[in-house]
mmCIF file of C-alpha atoms in Angstrom:
data_model
loop_
_atom_site.group_PDB
_atom_site.id
_atom_site.type_symbol
_atom_site.label_atom_id
_atom_site.label_comp_id
_atom_site.label_asym_id
_atom_site.label_seq_id
_atom_site.Cartn_x
_atom_site.Cartn_y
_atom_site.Cartn_z
ATOM 1 C CA UNK D 211 9.807 -26.503 -22.048
ATOM 2 C CA UNK D 212 9.612 -23.807 -19.592
ATOM 3 C CA UNK D 213 10.456 -24.539 -15.697
ATOM 4 C CA UNK D 214 7.665 -23.213 -13.197
ATOM 5 C CA UNK D 215 8.178 -20.810 -10.819
ATOM 6 C CA UNK D 216 8.679 -22.658 -7.426
ATOM 7 C CA UNK D 217 11.354 -24.783 -9.483
ATOM 8 C CA UNK D 218 12.966 -21.201 -10.703
ATOM 9 C CA UNK D 219 12.385 -19.544 -7.544
ATOM 10 C CA UNK D 220 13.868 -22.163 -5.905
ATOM 11 C CA UNK D 221 17.384 -22.073 -8.024
ATOM 12 C CA UNK D 222 17.185 -18.295 -7.223
ATOM 13 C CA UNK D 223 17.286 -19.782 -3.411
ATOM 14 C CA UNK D 224 20.183 -21.086 -3.853
ATOM 15 C CA UNK D 225 21.811 -18.385 -5.495
ATOM 16 C CA UNK D 226 20.860 -16.348 -2.924
ATOM 17 C CA UNK D 227 22.107 -17.631 -0.097
ATOM 18 C CA UNK D 228 25.691 -18.796 -2.232
ATOM 19 C CA UNK D 229 26.345 -15.472 -2.819
ATOM 20 C CA UNK D 230 25.482 -14.237 0.904
ATOM 21 C CA UNK D 231 22.571 -12.469 0.647
ATOM 22 C CA UNK D 232 20.761 -11.034 3.281
ATOM 23 C CA UNK D 233 17.335 -13.584 3.306
ATOM 24 C CA UNK D 234 17.680 -15.153 0.307
ATOM 25 C CA UNK D 235 14.144 -16.556 0.286
ATOM 26 C CA UNK D 236 12.515 -13.161 0.729
ATOM 27 C CA UNK D 237 14.673 -11.178 -2.094
ATOM 28 C CA UNK D 238 13.790 -14.102 -5.052
ATOM 29 C CA UNK D 239 10.441 -13.897 -4.156
ATOM 30 C CA UNK D 240 9.908 -9.925 -4.351
ATOM 31 C CA UNK D 241 12.759 -10.124 -7.077
ATOM 32 C CA UNK D 242 10.532 -12.338 -8.849
ATOM 33 C CA UNK D 243 7.427 -10.476 -8.632
ATOM 34 C CA UNK D 244 8.580 -7.511 -9.347
ATOM 35 C CA UNK D 245 10.173 -9.671 -13.152
ATOM 36 C CA UNK D 246 6.268 -10.915 -13.311
ATOM 37 C CA UNK D 247 4.586 -7.660 -12.821
ATOM 38 C CA UNK D 248 2.232 -9.359 -9.422
ATOM 39 C CA UNK D 249 2.428 -9.938 -6.333
ATOM 40 C CA UNK D 250 4.139 -12.641 -3.287
ATOM 41 C CA UNK D 251 0.760 -14.008 -2.985
ATOM 42 C CA UNK D 252 0.404 -14.869 -6.622
ATOM 43 C CA UNK D 253 3.998 -16.599 -6.758
ATOM 44 C CA UNK D 254 2.485 -18.902 -4.268
ATOM 45 C CA UNK D 255 -1.272 -19.821 -4.458
ATOM 46 C CA UNK D 256 0.640 -20.407 -8.812
ATOM 47 C CA UNK D 257 3.814 -21.829 -8.396
ATOM 48 C CA UNK D 258 2.804 -24.889 -11.125
ATOM 49 C CA UNK D 259 2.312 -21.394 -13.470
ATOM 50 C CA UNK D 260 5.585 -22.117 -15.715
ATOM 51 C CA UNK D 261 7.837 -18.816 -17.019
ATOM 52 C CA UNK D 262 7.740 -16.810 -20.069
ATOM 53 C CA UNK D 263 11.587 -16.624 -21.734
ATOM 54 C CA UNK D 264 10.867 -12.683 -21.387
ATOM 55 C CA UNK D 265 10.897 -12.875 -17.543
ATOM 56 C CA UNK D 266 13.052 -15.120 -16.905
ATOM 57 C CA UNK D 267 15.604 -13.011 -18.537
ATOM 58 C CA UNK D 268 13.847 -10.194 -16.318
ATOM 59 C CA UNK D 269 14.711 -11.739 -13.825
ATOM 60 C CA UNK D 270 18.234 -13.243 -14.251
ATOM 61 C CA UNK D 271 19.052 -9.890 -14.966
ATOM 62 C CA UNK D 272 17.393 -8.700 -11.359
ATOM 63 C CA UNK D 273 19.393 -11.824 -9.681
ATOM 64 C CA UNK D 274 22.925 -10.723 -11.303
ATOM 65 C CA UNK D 275 22.310 -7.467 -9.134
ATOM 66 C CA UNK D 276 21.132 -9.157 -5.993
ATOM 67 C CA UNK D 277 24.300 -11.760 -6.299
ATOM 68 C CA UNK D 278 26.435 -8.016 -6.821
ATOM 69 C CA UNK D 279 25.304 -7.018 -3.825
ATOM 70 C CA UNK D 280 22.534 -5.037 -4.656
ATOM 71 C CA UNK D 281 19.908 -3.531 -2.671
ATOM 72 C CA UNK D 282 16.733 -4.963 -3.181
ATOM 73 C CA UNK D 283 14.877 -1.279 -3.106
ATOM 74 C CA UNK D 284 17.373 0.066 -5.894
ATOM 75 C CA UNK D 285 16.593 -3.630 -7.976
ATOM 76 C CA UNK D 286 12.992 -2.894 -7.670
ATOM 77 C CA UNK D 287 13.220 0.777 -7.562
ATOM 78 C CA UNK D 288 10.601 1.026 -5.131
ATOM 79 C CA UNK D 289 11.078 0.788 -0.496
ATOM 80 C CA UNK D 290 6.817 0.403 1.264
ATOM 81 C CA UNK D 291 7.232 2.712 4.106
ATOM 82 C CA UNK D 292 3.850 3.535 6.175
ATOM 83 C CA UNK D 293 1.671 2.868 3.816
ATOM 84 C CA UNK D 294 3.403 4.777 0.689
ATOM 85 C CA UNK D 295 5.980 2.817 -1.565
ATOM 86 C CA UNK D 296 8.932 5.228 -1.559
ATOM 87 C CA UNK D 297 10.989 4.767 -5.338
ATOM 88 C CA UNK D 298 14.780 4.529 -4.341
ATOM 89 C CA UNK D 299 17.351 5.305 -5.836
ATOM 90 C CA UNK D 300 21.789 5.029 -5.131
ATOM 91 C CA UNK D 301 21.343 8.710 -4.508
ATOM 92 C CA UNK D 302 19.355 8.102 -1.492
ATOM 93 C CA UNK D 303 19.106 5.692 1.712
ATOM 94 C CA UNK D 304 16.663 2.756 1.841
ATOM 95 C CA UNK D 305 13.114 3.736 4.060
ATOM 96 C CA UNK D 306 14.040 1.289 7.299
ATOM 97 C CA UNK D 307 11.340 -0.415 9.648
ATOM 98 C CA UNK D 308 13.170 1.347 12.370
ATOM 99 C CA UNK D 309 12.147 4.782 10.388
ATOM 100 C CA UNK D 310 8.790 3.611 10.466
ATOM 101 C CA UNK D 311 8.863 3.031 14.158
ATOM 102 C CA UNK D 312 9.829 7.532 14.730
ATOM 103 C CA UNK D 313 7.043 8.363 12.342
ATOM 104 C CA UNK D 314 4.718 5.827 13.691
ATOM 105 C CA UNK D 315 5.419 7.794 17.484
ATOM 106 C CA UNK D 316 5.809 11.020 16.427
ATOM 107 C CA UNK D 317 2.329 10.650 15.084
ATOM 108 C CA UNK D 318 1.275 9.822 18.414
ATOM 109 C CA UNK D 319 2.000 13.309 19.345
ATOM 110 C CA UNK D 320 -0.026 15.459 17.061
ATOM 111 C CA UNK D 321 -3.362 15.272 16.823
ATOM 112 C CA UNK D 322 -4.227 14.025 13.014
ATOM 113 C CA UNK D 323 -6.634 17.197 11.644
ATOM 114 C CA UNK D 324 -4.368 19.440 13.121
ATOM 115 C CA UNK D 325 -2.520 22.906 10.829
ATOM 116 C CA UNK D 326 1.086 21.861 12.193
ATOM 117 C CA UNK D 327 4.553 22.445 10.509
ATOM 118 C CA UNK D 328 7.049 20.233 10.987
ATOM 119 C CA UNK D 329 10.376 19.825 8.893
ATOM 120 C CA UNK D 330 12.072 16.854 7.640
ATOM 121 C CA UNK D 331 15.420 17.369 8.441
ATOM 122 C CA UNK D 332 18.237 14.900 5.797
ATOM 123 C CA UNK D 333 14.868 13.820 4.051
ATOM 124 C CA UNK D 334 16.353 11.816 1.989
ATOM 125 C CA UNK D 335 14.148 9.537 -0.435
ATOM 126 C CA UNK D 336 11.437 12.420 1.529
ATOM 127 C CA UNK D 337 9.603 9.343 3.579
ATOM 128 C CA UNK D 338 9.704 10.792 6.150
ATOM 129 C CA UNK D 339 8.146 14.114 5.133
ATOM 130 C CA UNK D 340 5.320 12.579 2.358
ATOM 131 C CA UNK D 341 4.559 9.316 5.569
ATOM 132 C CA UNK D 342 3.472 13.235 7.791
ATOM 133 C CA UNK D 343 1.833 14.685 4.873
ATOM 134 C CA UNK D 344 0.167 12.017 4.545
ATOM 135 C CA UNK D 345 -1.951 11.580 7.526
ATOM 136 C CA UNK D 346 -1.431 15.403 8.741
ATOM 137 C CA UNK D 347 -3.834 16.709 5.868
ATOM 138 C CA UNK D 348 -3.721 19.829 7.494
ATOM 139 C CA UNK D 349 -0.013 20.057 7.990
ATOM 140 C CA UNK D 350 2.485 21.845 6.082
ATOM 141 C CA UNK D 351 5.581 19.463 6.209
ATOM 142 C CA UNK D 352 9.601 21.545 4.641
ATOM 143 C CA UNK D 353 11.799 18.571 3.660
ATOM 144 C CA UNK D 354 15.442 19.254 3.890
ATOM 145 C CA UNK D 355 18.706 17.991 2.774
ATOM 146 C CA UNK D 356 22.665 18.499 1.970
ATOM 147 C CA UNK D 357 22.103 16.501 -1.243
ATOM 148 C CA UNK D 358 20.549 18.438 -4.255
ATOM 149 C CA UNK D 359 20.348 15.007 -5.436
ATOM 150 C CA UNK D 360 18.536 13.617 -2.656
ATOM 151 C CA UNK D 361 16.156 15.857 -2.971
ATOM 152 C CA UNK D 362 15.211 15.406 -6.654
ATOM 153 C CA UNK D 363 14.067 11.949 -5.583
ATOM 154 C CA UNK D 364 12.232 13.066 -2.665
ATOM 155 C CA UNK D 365 10.377 15.394 -4.856
ATOM 156 C CA UNK D 366 9.720 13.279 -7.992
ATOM 157 C CA UNK D 367 8.163 11.016 -4.379
ATOM 158 C CA UNK D 368 6.228 14.327 -3.376
ATOM 159 C CA UNK D 369 4.553 14.477 -6.937
ATOM 160 C CA UNK D 370 4.581 10.533 -7.479
ATOM 161 C CA UNK D 371 1.682 10.941 -4.882
ATOM 162 C CA UNK D 372 0.129 14.052 -5.091
ATOM 163 C CA UNK D 373 1.475 15.615 -2.079
ATOM 164 C CA UNK D 374 4.110 17.536 -3.727
ATOM 165 C CA UNK D 375 1.883 20.840 -2.930
ATOM 166 C CA UNK D 376 2.049 19.928 0.910
ATOM 167 C CA UNK D 377 6.398 19.916 0.906
ATOM 168 C CA UNK D 378 8.286 22.301 0.017
ATOM 169 C CA UNK D 379 11.721 21.405 -0.278
ATOM 170 C CA UNK D 380 14.977 22.996 0.641
ATOM 171 C CA UNK D 381 18.715 22.039 -0.237
ATOM 172 C CA UNK D 382 19.771 22.972 3.538
ATOM 173 C CA UNK D 383 23.221 21.683 5.901
ATOM 174 C CA UNK D 384 21.651 21.695 8.317
ATOM 175 C CA UNK D 385 20.194 24.746 9.722
ATOM 176 C CA UNK D 386 21.654 26.880 6.727
ATOM 177 C CA UNK D 387 19.514 27.391 5.304
ATOM 178 C CA UNK D 388 16.469 26.992 7.530
ATOM 179 C CA UNK D 389 14.079 30.137 8.112
ATOM 180 C CA UNK D 390 11.464 28.924 9.584
ATOM 181 C CA UNK D 391 10.127 28.440 12.959
ATOM 182 C CA UNK D 392 8.204 24.548 13.477
ATOM 183 C CA UNK D 393 6.024 21.853 15.565
ATOM 184 C CA UNK D 394 8.066 18.659 14.502
ATOM 185 C CA UNK D 395 11.520 18.801 14.015
ATOM 186 C CA UNK D 396 12.495 15.215 12.979
ATOM 187 C CA UNK D 397 15.373 13.413 11.686
ATOM 188 C CA UNK D 398 16.977 10.113 10.605
ATOM 189 C CA UNK D 399 21.037 11.418 10.374
ATOM 190 C CA UNK D 400 24.093 9.898 9.019
ATOM 191 C CA UNK D 401 25.065 8.399 12.569
ATOM 192 C CA UNK D 402 27.264 5.966 11.860
ATOM 193 C CA UNK D 403 31.166 6.369 12.822
ATOM 194 C CA UNK D 404 33.365 6.629 10.291
ATOM 195 C CA UNK D 405 35.213 3.469 11.389
ATOM 196 C CA UNK D 406 32.225 1.264 11.610
ATOM 197 C CA UNK D 407 30.359 2.419 8.073
ATOM 198 C CA UNK D 408 33.081 0.277 5.274
ATOM 199 C CA UNK D 409 32.343 -2.827 7.729
ATOM 200 C CA UNK D 410 28.706 -2.643 7.448
ATOM 201 C CA UNK D 411 26.858 -5.042 5.181
ATOM 202 C CA UNK D 412 27.614 -4.832 0.722
ATOM 203 C CA UNK D 413 23.974 -4.209 0.892
ATOM 204 C CA UNK D 414 24.423 -1.046 2.314
ATOM 205 C CA UNK D 415 27.693 -0.050 1.271
ATOM 206 C CA UNK D 416 26.142 0.437 -1.777
ATOM 207 C CA UNK D 417 24.290 3.318 -0.303
ATOM 208 C CA UNK D 418 25.376 6.870 -0.633
ATOM 209 C CA UNK D 419 28.418 6.931 2.209
ATOM 210 C CA UNK D 420 26.773 10.787 2.778
ATOM 211 C CA UNK D 421 23.784 9.364 4.122
ATOM 212 C CA UNK D 422 25.317 7.267 6.571
ATOM 213 C CA UNK D 423 28.424 8.555 7.668
ATOM 214 C CA UNK D 424 28.459 10.855 10.772
ATOM 215 C CA UNK D 425 31.767 11.523 11.521
ATOM 216 C CA UNK D 426 34.739 10.064 14.195
ATOM 217 C CA UNK D 427 31.479 9.331 17.025
ATOM 218 C CA UNK D 428 28.271 9.101 14.185
ATOM 219 C CA UNK D 429 27.114 12.514 16.360
ATOM 220 C CA UNK D 430 29.007 15.462 13.560
ATOM 221 C CA UNK D 431 25.215 16.569 12.235
ATOM 222 C CA UNK D 432 22.989 15.338 15.572
ATOM 223 C CA UNK D 433 25.093 18.181 17.710
ATOM 224 C CA UNK D 434 24.827 21.074 15.358
ATOM 225 C CA UNK D 435 20.931 19.652 14.627
ATOM 226 C CA UNK D 436 20.544 20.141 18.386
ATOM 227 C CA UNK D 437 22.356 22.744 19.515
ATOM 228 C CA UNK D 438 19.931 25.003 17.367
ATOM 229 C CA UNK D 439 17.241 23.007 17.663
ATOM 230 C CA UNK D 440 15.411 24.875 20.138
ATOM 231 C CA UNK D 441 15.442 28.370 17.095
ATOM 232 C CA UNK D 442 13.212 26.688 15.679
ATOM 233 C CA UNK D 443 10.650 25.561 17.020
ATOM 234 C CA UNK D 444 7.084 26.867 17.951
ATOM 235 C CA UNK D 445 6.690 26.862 21.870
ATOM 236 C CA UNK D 446 5.805 22.773 23.192
ATOM 237 C CA UNK D 447 7.284 21.787 20.041
ATOM 238 C CA UNK D 448 8.850 18.513 20.056
ATOM 239 C CA UNK D 449 12.429 17.202 18.470
ATOM 240 C CA UNK D 450 12.407 13.918 17.444
ATOM 241 C CA UNK D 451 15.614 11.501 16.053
ATOM 242 C CA UNK D 452 16.741 8.320 15.341
ATOM 243 C CA UNK D 453 20.247 7.678 16.286
ATOM 244 C CA UNK D 454 22.607 4.694 16.404
ATOM 245 C CA UNK D 455 23.364 1.744 18.622
ATOM 246 C CA UNK D 456 24.739 3.756 22.803
ATOM 247 C CA UNK D 457 24.350 7.679 21.331
ATOM 248 C CA UNK D 458 20.643 8.089 22.353
ATOM 249 C CA UNK D 459 21.321 7.609 25.583
ATOM 250 C CA UNK D 460 23.945 10.223 25.424
ATOM 251 C CA UNK D 461 22.158 13.257 23.266
ATOM 252 C CA UNK D 462 19.663 12.829 25.535
ATOM 253 C CA UNK D 463 22.142 13.717 28.562
ATOM 254 C CA UNK D 464 23.586 16.657 26.391
ATOM 255 C CA UNK D 465 19.962 17.915 25.511
ATOM 256 C CA UNK D 466 19.063 17.530 29.704
ATOM 257 C CA UNK D 467 22.002 19.966 30.405
ATOM 258 C CA UNK D 468 21.082 22.907 27.878
ATOM 259 C CA UNK D 469 17.407 22.873 29.079
ATOM 260 C CA UNK D 470 15.105 20.211 27.455
ATOM 261 C CA UNK D 471 13.138 17.715 28.081
ATOM 262 C CA UNK D 472 14.182 14.552 26.592
ATOM 263 C CA UNK D 473 13.245 10.725 26.875
ATOM 264 C CA UNK D 474 15.038 8.003 24.608
ATOM 265 C CA UNK D 475 12.303 5.566 22.586
ATOM 266 C CA UNK D 476 13.655 2.087 22.107
ATOM 267 C CA UNK D 477 12.600 0.350 18.669
ATOM 268 C CA UNK D 478 11.071 -3.088 18.328
ATOM 269 C CA UNK D 479 13.944 -4.883 19.054
ATOM 270 C CA UNK D 480 14.670 -3.420 22.156
ATOM 271 C CA UNK D 481 17.321 -1.116 20.952
ATOM 272 C CA UNK D 482 17.018 2.573 22.583
ATOM 273 C CA UNK D 483 17.103 4.013 19.261
ATOM 274 C CA UNK D 484 15.035 7.534 19.247
ATOM 275 C CA UNK D 485 15.188 10.641 21.249
ATOM 276 C CA UNK D 486 12.181 13.076 21.823
ATOM 277 C CA UNK D 487 12.447 16.468 23.535
ATOM 278 C CA UNK D 488 11.007 18.875 23.919
ATOM 279 C CA UNK D 489 12.348 23.268 25.400
ATOM 280 C CA UNK D 490 11.798 22.917 28.738
#
């Protein structure tokens, strides 16, 4: 007789705990829900339901990948972000909750129906650009990244979410190929200091180093981004950055020294994570 969903979940949680996985209960539930094609709520309500051999085989393959430290988003193929399901591959960074916070902070600064021009620099999966295009139906969004592979993932996401007509994709090493001006420049750039990258969790180390490694102090991309941002902003335009713990204050001070009005915002856990700045 096949095991129940409850029995399968209990065994999976024990395996993920032994493997040192973060959030073993949540990961076990997400993977099982994906293998069965149901919601996590379904699992909770129908714990006495029995799993089929085919479903158990599919779940086992997923569990083996998770035990090896592969990110959940790579296994199930997507990550929720601002109400959208973003397709994720090993070529892009998995969208994080703090990046959702940045998108929310910025969205509150603009009128919903405005015909704005937005630039998402270092777009990766396209999550920020897609969220802004979804929230601002009259806006035109440019999504730029140095990685051709990342841009292909972002384009696929835009097509799947029926936002491809609203987003322009641009391969560019920071400002190299940018020609327009914008009402908003927003970026979640690589910002982890090189020496720290190799100490990150197994899950994070499965993600592209290009999207993580910001050089010796984590600011190799942030510096050129900030130094020329004013040239690409319309009057009263906003620069919005997500940064590493300990960086936001220094970046804000640097911007103020070259004529910006900059403020630091904390994320939900109290880390000074974001810089919002306008040229005076």
